[in-house]
PDB file of C-alpha atoms and ligand atoms in Angstrom:
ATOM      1  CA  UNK A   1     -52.366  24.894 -55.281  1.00  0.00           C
ATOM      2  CA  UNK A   2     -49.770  24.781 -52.504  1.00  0.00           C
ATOM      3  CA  UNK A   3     -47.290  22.017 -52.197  1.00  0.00           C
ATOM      4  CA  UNK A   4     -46.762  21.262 -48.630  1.00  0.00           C
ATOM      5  CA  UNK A   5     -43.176  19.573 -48.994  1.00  0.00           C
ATOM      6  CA  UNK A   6     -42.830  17.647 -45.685  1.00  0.00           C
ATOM      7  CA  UNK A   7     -44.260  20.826 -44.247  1.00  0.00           C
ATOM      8  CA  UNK A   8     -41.806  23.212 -45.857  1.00  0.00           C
ATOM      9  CA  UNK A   9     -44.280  25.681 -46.724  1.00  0.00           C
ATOM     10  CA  UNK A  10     -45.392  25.609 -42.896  1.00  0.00           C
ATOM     11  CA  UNK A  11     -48.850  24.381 -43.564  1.00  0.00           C
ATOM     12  CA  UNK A  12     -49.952  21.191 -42.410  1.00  0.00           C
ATOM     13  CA  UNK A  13     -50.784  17.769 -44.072  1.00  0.00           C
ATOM     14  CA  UNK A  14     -54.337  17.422 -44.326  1.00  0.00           C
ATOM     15  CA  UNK A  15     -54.617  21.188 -45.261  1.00  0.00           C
ATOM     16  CA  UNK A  16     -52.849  20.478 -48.461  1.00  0.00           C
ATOM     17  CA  UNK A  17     -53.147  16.693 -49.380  1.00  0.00           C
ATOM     18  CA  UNK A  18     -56.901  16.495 -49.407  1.00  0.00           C
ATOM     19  CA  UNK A  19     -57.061  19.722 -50.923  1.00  0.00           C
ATOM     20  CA  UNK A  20     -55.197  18.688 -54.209  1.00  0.00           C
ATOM     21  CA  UNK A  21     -56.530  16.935 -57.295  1.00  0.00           C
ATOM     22  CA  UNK A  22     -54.283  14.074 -56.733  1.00  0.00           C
ATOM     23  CA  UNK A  23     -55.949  12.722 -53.509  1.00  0.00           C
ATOM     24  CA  UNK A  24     -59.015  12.415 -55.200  1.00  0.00           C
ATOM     25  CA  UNK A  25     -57.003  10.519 -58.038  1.00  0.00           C
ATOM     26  CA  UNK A  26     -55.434   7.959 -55.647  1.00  0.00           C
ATOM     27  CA  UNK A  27     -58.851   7.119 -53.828  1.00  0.00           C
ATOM     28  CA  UNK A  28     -61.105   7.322 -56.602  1.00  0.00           C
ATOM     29  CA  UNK A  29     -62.330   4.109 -55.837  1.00  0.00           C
ATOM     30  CA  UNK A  30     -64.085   5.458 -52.584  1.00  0.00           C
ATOM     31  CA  UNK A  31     -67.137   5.486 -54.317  1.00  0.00           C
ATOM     32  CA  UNK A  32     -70.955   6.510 -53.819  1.00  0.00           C
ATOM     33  CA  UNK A  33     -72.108   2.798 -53.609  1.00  0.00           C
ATOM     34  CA  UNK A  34     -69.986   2.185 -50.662  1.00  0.00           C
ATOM     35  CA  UNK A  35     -71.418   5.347 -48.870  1.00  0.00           C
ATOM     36  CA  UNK A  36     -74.735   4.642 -49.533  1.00  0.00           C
ATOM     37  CA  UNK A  37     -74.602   0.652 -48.272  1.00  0.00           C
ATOM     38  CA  UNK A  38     -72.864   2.403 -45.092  1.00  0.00           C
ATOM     39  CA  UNK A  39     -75.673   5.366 -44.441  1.00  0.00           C
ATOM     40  CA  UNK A  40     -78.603   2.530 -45.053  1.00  0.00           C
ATOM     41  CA  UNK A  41     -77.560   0.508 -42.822  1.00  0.00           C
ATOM     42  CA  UNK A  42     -76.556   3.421 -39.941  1.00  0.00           C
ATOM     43  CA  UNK A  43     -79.794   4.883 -40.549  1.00  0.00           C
ATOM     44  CA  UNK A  44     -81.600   1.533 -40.308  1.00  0.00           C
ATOM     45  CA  UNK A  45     -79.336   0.640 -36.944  1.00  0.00           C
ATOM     46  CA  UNK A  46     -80.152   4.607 -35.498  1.00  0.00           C
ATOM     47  CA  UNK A  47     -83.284   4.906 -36.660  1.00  0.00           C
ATOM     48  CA  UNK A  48     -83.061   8.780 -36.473  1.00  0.00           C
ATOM     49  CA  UNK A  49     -86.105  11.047 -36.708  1.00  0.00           C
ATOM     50  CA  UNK A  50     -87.501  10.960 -40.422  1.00  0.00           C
ATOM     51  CA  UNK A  51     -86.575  14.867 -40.287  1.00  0.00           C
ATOM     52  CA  UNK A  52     -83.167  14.590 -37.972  1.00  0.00           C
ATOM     53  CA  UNK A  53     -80.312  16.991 -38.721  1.00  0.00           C
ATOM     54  CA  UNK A  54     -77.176  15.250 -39.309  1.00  0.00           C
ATOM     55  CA  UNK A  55     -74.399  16.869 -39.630  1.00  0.00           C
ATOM     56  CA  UNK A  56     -71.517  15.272 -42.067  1.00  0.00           C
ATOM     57  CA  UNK A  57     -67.804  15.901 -40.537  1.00  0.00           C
ATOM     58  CA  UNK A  58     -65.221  16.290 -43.008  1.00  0.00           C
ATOM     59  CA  UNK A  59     -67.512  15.749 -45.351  1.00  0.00           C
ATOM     60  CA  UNK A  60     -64.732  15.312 -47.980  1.00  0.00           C
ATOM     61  CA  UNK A  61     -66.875  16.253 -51.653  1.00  0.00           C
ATOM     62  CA  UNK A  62     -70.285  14.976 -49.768  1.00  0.00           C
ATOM     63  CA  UNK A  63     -70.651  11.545 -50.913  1.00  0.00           C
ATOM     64  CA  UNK A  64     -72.328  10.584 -47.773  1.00  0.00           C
ATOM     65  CA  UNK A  65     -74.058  13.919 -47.419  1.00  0.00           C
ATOM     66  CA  UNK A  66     -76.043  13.548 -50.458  1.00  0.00           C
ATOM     67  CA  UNK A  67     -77.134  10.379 -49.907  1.00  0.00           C
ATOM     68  CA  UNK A  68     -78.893  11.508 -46.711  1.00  0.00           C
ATOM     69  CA  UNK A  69     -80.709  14.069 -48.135  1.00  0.00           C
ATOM     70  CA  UNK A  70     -81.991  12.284 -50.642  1.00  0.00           C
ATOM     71  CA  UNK A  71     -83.230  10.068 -47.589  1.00  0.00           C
ATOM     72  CA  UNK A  72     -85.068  12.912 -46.358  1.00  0.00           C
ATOM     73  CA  UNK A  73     -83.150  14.149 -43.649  1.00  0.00           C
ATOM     74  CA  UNK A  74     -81.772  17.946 -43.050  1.00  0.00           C
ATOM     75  CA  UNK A  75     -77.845  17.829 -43.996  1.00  0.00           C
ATOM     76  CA  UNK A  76     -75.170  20.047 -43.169  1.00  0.00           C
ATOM     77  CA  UNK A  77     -71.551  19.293 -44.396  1.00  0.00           C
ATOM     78  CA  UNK A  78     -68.150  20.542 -43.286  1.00  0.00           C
ATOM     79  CA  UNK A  79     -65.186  20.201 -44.392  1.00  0.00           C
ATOM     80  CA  UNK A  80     -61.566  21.821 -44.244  1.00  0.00           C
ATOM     81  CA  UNK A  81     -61.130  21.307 -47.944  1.00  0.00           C
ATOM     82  CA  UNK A  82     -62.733  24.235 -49.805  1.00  0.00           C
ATOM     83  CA  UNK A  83     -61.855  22.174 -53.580  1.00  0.00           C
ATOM     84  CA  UNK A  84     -63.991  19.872 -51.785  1.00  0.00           C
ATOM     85  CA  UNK A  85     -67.012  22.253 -50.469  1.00  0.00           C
ATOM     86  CA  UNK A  86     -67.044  24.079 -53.696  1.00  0.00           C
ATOM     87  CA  UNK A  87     -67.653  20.361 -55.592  1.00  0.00           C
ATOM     88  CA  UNK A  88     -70.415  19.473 -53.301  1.00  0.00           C
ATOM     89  CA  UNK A  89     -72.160  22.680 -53.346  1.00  0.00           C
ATOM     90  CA  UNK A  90     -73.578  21.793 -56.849  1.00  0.00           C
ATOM     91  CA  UNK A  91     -75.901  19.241 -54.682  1.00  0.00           C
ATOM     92  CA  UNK A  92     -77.120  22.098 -52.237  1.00  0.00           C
ATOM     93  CA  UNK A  93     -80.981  22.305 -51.746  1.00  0.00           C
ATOM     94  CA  UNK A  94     -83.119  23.800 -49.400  1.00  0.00           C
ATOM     95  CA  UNK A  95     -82.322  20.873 -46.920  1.00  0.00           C
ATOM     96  CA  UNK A  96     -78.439  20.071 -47.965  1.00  0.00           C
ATOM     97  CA  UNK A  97     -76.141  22.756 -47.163  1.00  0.00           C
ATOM     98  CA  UNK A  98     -71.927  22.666 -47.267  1.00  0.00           C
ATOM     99  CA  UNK A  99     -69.534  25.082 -45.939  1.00  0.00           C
ATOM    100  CA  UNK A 100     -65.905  25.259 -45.181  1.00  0.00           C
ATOM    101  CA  UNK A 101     -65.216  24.476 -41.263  1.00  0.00           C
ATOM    102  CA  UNK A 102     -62.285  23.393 -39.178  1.00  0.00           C
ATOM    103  CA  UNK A 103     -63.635  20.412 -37.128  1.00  0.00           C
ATOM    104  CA  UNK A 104     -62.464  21.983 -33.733  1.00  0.00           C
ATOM    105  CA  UNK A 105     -64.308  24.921 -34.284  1.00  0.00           C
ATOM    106  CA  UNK A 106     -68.210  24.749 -32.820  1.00  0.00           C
ATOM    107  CA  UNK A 107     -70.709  25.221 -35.577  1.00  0.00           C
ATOM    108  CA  UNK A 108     -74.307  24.870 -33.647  1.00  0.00           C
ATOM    109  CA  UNK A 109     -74.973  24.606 -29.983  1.00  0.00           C
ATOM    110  CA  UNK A 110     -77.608  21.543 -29.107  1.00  0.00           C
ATOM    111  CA  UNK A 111     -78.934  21.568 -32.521  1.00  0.00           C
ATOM    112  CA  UNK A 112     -77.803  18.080 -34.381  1.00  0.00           C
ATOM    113  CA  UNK A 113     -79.383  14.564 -33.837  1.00  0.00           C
ATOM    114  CA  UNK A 114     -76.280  13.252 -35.552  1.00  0.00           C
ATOM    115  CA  UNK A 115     -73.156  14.141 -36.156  1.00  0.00           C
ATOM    116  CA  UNK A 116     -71.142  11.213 -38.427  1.00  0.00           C
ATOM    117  CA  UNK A 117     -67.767  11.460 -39.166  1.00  0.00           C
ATOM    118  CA  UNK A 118     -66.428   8.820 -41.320  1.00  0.00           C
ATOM    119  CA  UNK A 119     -63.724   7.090 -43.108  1.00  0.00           C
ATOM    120  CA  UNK A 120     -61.025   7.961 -40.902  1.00  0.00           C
ATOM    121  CA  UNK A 121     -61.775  11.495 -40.894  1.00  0.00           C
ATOM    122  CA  UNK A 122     -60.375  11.895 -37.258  1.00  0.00           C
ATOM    123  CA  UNK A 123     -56.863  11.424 -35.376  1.00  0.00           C
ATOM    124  CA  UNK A 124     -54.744  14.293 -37.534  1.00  0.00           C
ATOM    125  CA  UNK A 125     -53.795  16.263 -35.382  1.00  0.00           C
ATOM    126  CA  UNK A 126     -50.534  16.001 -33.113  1.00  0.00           C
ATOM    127  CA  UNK A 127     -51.758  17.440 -29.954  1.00  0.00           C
ATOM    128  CA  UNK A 128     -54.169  15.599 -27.737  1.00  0.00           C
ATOM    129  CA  UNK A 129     -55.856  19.000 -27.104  1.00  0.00           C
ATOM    130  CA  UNK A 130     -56.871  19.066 -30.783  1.00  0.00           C
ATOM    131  CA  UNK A 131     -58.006  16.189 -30.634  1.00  0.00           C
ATOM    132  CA  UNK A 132     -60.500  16.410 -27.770  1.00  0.00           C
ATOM    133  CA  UNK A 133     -61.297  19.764 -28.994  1.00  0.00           C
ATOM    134  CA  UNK A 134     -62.910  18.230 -32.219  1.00  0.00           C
ATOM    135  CA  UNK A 135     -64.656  15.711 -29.698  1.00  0.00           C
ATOM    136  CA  UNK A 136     -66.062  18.804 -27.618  1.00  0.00           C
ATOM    137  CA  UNK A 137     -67.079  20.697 -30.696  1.00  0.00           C
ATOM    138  CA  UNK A 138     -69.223  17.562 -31.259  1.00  0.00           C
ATOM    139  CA  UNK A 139     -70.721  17.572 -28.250  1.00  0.00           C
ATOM    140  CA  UNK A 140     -71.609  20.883 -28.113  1.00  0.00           C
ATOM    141  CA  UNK A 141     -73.333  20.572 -31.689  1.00  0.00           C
ATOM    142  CA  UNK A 142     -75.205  17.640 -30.919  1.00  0.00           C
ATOM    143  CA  UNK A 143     -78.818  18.095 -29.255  1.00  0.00           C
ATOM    144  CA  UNK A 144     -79.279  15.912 -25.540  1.00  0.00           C
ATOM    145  CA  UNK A 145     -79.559  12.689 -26.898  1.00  0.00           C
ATOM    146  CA  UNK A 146     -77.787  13.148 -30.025  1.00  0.00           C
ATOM    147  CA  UNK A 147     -75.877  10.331 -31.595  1.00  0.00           C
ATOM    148  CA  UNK A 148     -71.861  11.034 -33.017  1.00  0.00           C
ATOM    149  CA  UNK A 149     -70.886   8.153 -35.120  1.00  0.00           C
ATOM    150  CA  UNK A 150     -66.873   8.150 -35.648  1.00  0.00           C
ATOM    151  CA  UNK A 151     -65.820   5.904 -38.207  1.00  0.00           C
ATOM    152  CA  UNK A 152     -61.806   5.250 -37.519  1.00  0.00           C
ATOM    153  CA  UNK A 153     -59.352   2.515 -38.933  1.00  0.00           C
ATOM    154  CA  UNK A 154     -58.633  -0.737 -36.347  1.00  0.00           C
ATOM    155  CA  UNK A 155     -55.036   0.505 -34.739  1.00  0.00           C
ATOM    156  CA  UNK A 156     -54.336  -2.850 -33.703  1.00  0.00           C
ATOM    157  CA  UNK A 157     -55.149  -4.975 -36.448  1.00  0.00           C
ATOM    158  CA  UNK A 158     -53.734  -1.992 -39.258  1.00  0.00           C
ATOM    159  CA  UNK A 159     -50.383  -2.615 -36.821  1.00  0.00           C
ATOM    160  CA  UNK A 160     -50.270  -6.320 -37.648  1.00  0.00           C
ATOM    161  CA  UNK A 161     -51.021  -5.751 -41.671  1.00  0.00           C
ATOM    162  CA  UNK A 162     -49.219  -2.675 -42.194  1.00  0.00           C
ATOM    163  CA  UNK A 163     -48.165  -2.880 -45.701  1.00  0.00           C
ATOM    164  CA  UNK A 164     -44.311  -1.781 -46.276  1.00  0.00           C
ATOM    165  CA  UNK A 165     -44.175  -0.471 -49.834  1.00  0.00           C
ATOM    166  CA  UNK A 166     -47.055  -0.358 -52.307  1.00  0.00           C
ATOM    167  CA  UNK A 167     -47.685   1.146 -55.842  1.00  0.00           C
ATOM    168  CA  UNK A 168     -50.828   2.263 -57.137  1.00  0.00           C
ATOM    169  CA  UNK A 169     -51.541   3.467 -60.738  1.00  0.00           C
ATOM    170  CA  UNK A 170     -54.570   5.632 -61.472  1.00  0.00           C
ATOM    171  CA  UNK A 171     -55.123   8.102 -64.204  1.00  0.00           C
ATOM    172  CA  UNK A 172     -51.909   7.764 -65.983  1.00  0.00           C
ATOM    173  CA  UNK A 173     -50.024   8.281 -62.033  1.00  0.00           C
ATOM    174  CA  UNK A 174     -48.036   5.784 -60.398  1.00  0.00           C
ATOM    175  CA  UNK A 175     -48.646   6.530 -57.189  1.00  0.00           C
ATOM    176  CA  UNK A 176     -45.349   5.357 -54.930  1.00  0.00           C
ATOM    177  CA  UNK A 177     -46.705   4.754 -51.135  1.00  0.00           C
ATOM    178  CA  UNK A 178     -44.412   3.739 -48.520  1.00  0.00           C
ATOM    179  CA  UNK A 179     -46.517   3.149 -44.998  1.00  0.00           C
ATOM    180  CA  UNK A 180     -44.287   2.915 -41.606  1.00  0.00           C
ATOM    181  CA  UNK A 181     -45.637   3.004 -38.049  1.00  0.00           C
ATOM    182  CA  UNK A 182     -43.910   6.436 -35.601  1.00  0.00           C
ATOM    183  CA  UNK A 183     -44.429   6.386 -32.481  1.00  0.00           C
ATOM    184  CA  UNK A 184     -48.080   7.069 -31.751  1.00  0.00           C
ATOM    185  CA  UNK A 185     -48.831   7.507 -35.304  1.00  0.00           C
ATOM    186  CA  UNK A 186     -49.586   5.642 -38.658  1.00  0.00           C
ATOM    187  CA  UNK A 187     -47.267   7.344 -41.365  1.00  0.00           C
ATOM    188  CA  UNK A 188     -47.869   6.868 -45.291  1.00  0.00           C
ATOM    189  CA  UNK A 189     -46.035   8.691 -47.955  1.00  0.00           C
ATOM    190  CA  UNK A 190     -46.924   9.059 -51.184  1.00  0.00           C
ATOM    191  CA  UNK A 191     -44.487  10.090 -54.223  1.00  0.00           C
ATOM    192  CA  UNK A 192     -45.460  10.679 -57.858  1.00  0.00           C
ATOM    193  CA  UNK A 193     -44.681  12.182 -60.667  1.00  0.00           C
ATOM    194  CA  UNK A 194     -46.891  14.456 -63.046  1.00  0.00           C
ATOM    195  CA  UNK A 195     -45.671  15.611 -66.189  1.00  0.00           C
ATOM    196  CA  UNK A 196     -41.947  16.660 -65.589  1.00  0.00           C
ATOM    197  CA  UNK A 197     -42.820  17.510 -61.453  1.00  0.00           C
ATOM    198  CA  UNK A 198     -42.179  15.688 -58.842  1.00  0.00           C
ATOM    199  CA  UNK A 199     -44.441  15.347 -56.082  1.00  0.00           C
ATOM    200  CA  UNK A 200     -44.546  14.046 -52.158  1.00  0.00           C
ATOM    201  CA  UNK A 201     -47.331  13.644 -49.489  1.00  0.00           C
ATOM    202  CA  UNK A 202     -47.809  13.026 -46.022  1.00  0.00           C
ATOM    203  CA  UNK A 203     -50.800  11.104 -44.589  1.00  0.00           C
ATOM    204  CA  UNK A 204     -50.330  10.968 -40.749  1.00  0.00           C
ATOM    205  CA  UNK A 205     -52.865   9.183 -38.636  1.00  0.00           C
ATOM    206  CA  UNK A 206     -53.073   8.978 -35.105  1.00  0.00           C
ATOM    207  CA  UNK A 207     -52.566   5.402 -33.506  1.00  0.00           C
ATOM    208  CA  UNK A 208     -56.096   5.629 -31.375  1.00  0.00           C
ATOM    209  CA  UNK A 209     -57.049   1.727 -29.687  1.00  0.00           C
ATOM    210  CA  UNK A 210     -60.459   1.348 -28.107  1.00  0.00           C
ATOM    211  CA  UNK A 211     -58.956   2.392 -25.069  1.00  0.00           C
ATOM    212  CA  UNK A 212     -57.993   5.494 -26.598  1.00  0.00           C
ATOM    213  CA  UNK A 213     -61.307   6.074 -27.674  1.00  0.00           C
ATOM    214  CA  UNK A 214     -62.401   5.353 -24.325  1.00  0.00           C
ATOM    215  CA  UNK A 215     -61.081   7.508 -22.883  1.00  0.00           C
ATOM    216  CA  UNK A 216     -61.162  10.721 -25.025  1.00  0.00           C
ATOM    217  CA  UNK A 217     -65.310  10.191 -25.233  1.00  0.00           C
ATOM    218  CA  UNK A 218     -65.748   9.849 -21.413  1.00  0.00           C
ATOM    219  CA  UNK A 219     -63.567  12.904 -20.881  1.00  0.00           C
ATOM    220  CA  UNK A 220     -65.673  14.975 -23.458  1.00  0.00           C
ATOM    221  CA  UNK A 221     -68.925  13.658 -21.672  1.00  0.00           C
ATOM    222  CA  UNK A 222     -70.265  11.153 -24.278  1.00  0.00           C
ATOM    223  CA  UNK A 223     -71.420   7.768 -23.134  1.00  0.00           C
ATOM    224  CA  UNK A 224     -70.468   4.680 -25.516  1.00  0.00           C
ATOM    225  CA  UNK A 225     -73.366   2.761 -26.368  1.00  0.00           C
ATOM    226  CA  UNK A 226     -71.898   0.824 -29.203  1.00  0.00           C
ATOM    227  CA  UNK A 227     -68.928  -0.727 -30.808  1.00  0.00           C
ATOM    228  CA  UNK A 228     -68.621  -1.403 -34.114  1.00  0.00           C
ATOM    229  CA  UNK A 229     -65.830  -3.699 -36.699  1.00  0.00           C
ATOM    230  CA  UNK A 230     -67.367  -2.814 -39.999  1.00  0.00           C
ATOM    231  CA  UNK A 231     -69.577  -1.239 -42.103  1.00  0.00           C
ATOM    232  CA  UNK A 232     -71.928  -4.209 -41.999  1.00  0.00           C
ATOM    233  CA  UNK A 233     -71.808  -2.850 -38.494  1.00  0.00           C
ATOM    234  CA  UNK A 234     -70.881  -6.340 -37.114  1.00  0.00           C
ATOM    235  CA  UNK A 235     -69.489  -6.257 -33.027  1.00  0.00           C
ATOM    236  CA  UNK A 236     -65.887  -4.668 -32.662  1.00  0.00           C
ATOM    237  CA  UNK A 237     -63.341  -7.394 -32.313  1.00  0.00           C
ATOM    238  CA  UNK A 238     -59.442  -5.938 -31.658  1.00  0.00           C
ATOM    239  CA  UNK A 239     -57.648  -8.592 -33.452  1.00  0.00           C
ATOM    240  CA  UNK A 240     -59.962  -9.364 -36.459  1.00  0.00           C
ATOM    241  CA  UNK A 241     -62.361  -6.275 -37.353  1.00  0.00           C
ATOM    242  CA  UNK A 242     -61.090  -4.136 -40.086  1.00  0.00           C
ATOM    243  CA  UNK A 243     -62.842  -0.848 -38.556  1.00  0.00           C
ATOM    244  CA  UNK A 244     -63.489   0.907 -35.217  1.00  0.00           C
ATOM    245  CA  UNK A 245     -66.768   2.333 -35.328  1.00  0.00           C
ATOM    246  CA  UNK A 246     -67.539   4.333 -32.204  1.00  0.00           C
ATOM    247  CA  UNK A 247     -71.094   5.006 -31.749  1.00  0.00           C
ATOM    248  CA  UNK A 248     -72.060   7.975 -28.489  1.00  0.00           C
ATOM    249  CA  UNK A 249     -74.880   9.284 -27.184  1.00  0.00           C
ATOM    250  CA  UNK A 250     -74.746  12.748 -25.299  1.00  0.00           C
ATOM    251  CA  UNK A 251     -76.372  12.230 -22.258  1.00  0.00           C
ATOM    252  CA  UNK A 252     -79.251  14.955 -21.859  1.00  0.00           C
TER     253      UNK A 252
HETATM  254  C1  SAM B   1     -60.408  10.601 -45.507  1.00  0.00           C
HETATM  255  S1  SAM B   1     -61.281  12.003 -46.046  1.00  0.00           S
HETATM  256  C2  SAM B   1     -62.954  11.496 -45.873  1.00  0.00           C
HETATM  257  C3  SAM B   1     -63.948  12.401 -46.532  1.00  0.00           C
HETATM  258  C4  SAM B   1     -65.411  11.930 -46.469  1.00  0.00           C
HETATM  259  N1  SAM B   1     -65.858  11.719 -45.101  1.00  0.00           N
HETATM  260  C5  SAM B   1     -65.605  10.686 -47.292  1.00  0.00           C
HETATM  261  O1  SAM B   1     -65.773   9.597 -46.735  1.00  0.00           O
HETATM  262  O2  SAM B   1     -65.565  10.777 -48.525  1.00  0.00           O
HETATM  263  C6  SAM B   1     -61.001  13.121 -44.709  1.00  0.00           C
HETATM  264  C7  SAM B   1     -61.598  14.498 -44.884  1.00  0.00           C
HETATM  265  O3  SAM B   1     -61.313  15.269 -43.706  1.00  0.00           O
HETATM  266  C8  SAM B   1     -61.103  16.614 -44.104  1.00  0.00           C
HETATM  267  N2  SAM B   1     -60.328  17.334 -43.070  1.00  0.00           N
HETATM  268  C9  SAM B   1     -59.018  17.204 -42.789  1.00  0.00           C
HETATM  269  N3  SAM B   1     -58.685  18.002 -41.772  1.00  0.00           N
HETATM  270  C10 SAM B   1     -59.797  18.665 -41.416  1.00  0.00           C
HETATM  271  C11 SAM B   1     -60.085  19.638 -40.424  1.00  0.00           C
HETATM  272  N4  SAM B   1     -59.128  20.084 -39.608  1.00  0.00           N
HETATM  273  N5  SAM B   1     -61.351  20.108 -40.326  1.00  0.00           N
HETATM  274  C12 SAM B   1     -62.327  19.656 -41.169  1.00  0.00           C
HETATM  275  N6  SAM B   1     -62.108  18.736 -42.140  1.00  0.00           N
HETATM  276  C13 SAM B   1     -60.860  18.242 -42.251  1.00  0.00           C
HETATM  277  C14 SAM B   1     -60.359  16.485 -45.410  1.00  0.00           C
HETATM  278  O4  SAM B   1     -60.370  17.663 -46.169  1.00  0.00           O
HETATM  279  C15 SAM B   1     -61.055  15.294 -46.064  1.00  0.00           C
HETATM  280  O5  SAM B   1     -62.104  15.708 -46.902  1.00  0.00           O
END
């Protein structure tokens, strides 16, 4: 596995970080039970076709892409991570499929229902034209009338709570997080040590608002019909809602 040492090794942060063993180790408590309660109620709010393809965005190691199968519907997950892809592919059948995939790059053209991306699987990359390109890819992907559900962290409120300093201890690791706010981005670095090496990560988030949002889905052609705080899927509120849960339809 490559290191990426504050980009040293010229790669960027999410290629590496989600990539090693040790991201899985710090979140392990994102758990299956927290997916499913999330894709019952979606499902129950969307009320896709009992045979709808969804397509999972960064599916991560498919936690929420399993769960939909097993719901009935035909599931495609993508992820940058190949650890990741090669996990989840234990859980292929005829109707679940993974595969490694940059989210800017198109996959299908006017084939999905849905396309969810979730748990903050969006704002990583430092050029607004990245950004919009993952957004276009979407659109592309989705059939007229299909539904993208993007599942992002509450700038504003995560600006009034940021944390400072923070450690975390999971399988033997103390995990040594330090979280600071850059200009236009939400910065968290994480420093361990394993055995007798030393290690440091970079998660960097982009600061997106509901303007933001806005914005980038109007320009990519996607009309907002929803706005969501949680993942009980209660109304978007700037100041108290932990979540921003944008939910677009692609106007056929
Ligand atoms: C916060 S994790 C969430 C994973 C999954 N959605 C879940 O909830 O378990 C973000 C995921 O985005 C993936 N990712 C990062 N950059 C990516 C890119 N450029 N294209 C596709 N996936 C990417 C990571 O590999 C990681 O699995």
């Amino acid at each position: 596995m490559g290191i990426c040492r504050d980009n040293e090794m010229n790669c960027e942060w999410y290629e590496d970080w989600f990539d090693s063993k040790y991201y899985h180790i710090l979140y392990g408590n994102r758990n299956a039970a927290e997916a499913e309660a999330f894709v019952d109620k979606l499902i129950d709010f969307l009320h896709p076709d009992k045979k709808a393809r969804i397509h999972d965005l960064c599916c991560g190691k498919g936690r929420h892409s399993v769960y939909l199968s097993r719901k009935g519907f035909e599931v495609t997950g993508t992820d940058l991570s190949s650890e990741s892809i090669q996990y989840a592919k234990q859980f292929e059948n005829n109707s679940l499929s993974f595969f490694v995939n940059d989210m800017r790059r198109i996959i299908r053209v006017n084939y999905f229902d849905c396309v969810f991306n979730l748990f903050t699987s969006f704002g990583y990359f430092k050029s607004d034209k990245d950004n919009e390109d993952v957004l276009k890819a979407v659109y592309t992907s989705l059939k007229p009338g299909g539904v993208f559900v993007l599942d992002f962290l509450n700038s504003e409120k995560m600006r009034s709570t940021l944390v400072g300093k923070e450690t975390k201890e999971a399988e033997g690791i103390v995990f040594h997080i330090a979280k600071r706010l850059e200009p236009g981005f939400f910065v968290k670095e994480i420093r361990f040590s394993d055995g007798c090496k030393e290690f440091k990560f970079i998660e960097r988030v982009r600061t997106f608002s509901k303007a933001d949002f806005k914005t980038l889905f109007s320009i990519t052609g996607f009309h907002i019909l929803h706005l969501k705080g949680d993942y009980q899927l209660h109304d978007f509120d700037e100041k108290t809602s932990d979540r921003l849960i944008v939910i677009a339809e692609k106007r056929g």
